[in-house]
Coordinates of C-alpha atoms in Angstrom, one line a residue:
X288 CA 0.0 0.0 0.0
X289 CA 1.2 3.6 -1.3
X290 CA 2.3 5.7 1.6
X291 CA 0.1 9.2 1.6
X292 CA 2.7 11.4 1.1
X293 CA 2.2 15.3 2.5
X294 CA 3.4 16.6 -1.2
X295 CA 0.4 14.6 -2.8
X296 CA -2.0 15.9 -0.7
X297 CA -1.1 19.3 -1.0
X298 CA -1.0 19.1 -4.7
X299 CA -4.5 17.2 -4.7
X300 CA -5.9 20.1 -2.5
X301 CA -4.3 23.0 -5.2
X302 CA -5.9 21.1 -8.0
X303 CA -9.3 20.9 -5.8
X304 CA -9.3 24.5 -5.4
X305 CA -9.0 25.0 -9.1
X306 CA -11.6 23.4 -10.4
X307 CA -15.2 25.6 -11.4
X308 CA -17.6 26.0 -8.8
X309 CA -15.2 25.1 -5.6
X310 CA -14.9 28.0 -3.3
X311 CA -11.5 28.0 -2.3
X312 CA -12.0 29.7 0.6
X313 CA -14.4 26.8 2.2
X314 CA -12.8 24.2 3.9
X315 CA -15.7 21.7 3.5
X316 CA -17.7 20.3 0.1
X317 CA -21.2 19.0 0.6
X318 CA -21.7 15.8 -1.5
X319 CA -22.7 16.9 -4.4
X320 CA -19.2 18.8 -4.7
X321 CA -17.6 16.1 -3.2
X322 CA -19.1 13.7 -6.4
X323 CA -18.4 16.4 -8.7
X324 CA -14.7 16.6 -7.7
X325 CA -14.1 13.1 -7.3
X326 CA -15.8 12.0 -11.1
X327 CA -18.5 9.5 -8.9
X328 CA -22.2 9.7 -9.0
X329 CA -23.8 11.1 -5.7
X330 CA -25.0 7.5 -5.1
X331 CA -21.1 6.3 -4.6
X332 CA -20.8 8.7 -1.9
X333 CA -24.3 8.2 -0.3
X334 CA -23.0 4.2 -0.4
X335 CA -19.6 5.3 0.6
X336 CA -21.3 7.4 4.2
X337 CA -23.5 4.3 4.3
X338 CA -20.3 2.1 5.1
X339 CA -18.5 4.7 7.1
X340 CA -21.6 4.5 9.7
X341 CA -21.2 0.6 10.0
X342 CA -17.4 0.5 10.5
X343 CA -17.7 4.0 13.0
X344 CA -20.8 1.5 15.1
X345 CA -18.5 -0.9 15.2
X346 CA -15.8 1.3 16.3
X347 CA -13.7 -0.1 13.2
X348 CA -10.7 1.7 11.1
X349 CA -12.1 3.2 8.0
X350 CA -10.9 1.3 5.0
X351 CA -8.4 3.5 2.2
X352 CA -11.8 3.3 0.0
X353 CA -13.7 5.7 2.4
X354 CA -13.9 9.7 2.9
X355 CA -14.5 10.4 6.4
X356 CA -17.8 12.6 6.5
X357 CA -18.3 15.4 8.9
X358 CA -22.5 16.3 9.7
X359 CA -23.1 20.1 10.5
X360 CA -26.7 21.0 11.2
X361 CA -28.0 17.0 9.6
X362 CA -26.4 18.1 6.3
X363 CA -23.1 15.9 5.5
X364 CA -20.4 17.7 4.5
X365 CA -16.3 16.4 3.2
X366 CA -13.2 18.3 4.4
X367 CA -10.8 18.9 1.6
X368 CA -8.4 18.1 3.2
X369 CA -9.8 14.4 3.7
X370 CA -10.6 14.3 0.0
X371 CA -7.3 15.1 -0.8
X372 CA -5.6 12.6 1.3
X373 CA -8.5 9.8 -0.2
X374 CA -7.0 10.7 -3.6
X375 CA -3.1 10.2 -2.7
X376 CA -4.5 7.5 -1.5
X377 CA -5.8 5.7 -4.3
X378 CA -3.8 7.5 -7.1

């Protein structure tokens, strides 16, 4: 397994910041943004928070395949930062 290296992530949040319709001034993307950025369908991250809930109730390690989510006011929201490290991750 690819170490995540600090350089990567950094680059992978520049590149983040670049793209149309990303503030670069927020630190978090809802999942629609987070979709959008990552090329997936809404539904892959909707089935990606539904398997982050089962390994956090079973106080488990998230596998390299999932974004930890963040929930402000019962809306779900990505940092970029952990979007970032998901794709130095898998890259």
């Amino acid at each position: 397994m690819k170490k995540v290296i600090e350089h990567d992530v950094e680059k992978n949040l520049i590149e983040i910041n670049k793209i149309e319709g990303i503030d670069k001034n927020s630190l978090l993307l809802d999942s629609k943004q987070t979709a959008f950025v990552l090329s997936v369908s809404k539904g892959t991250i909707e089935n990606m928070r539904r398997k982050e809930k089962i390994y956090k109730s079973k106080n488990l390690e998230l596998p390299k395949n999932i974004i930890q989510s963040i929930e402000i006011g019962g809306k779900v929201m990505y940092q970029k930062r952990k979007i970032a490290e998901f794709l130095a991750r898998i890259e």
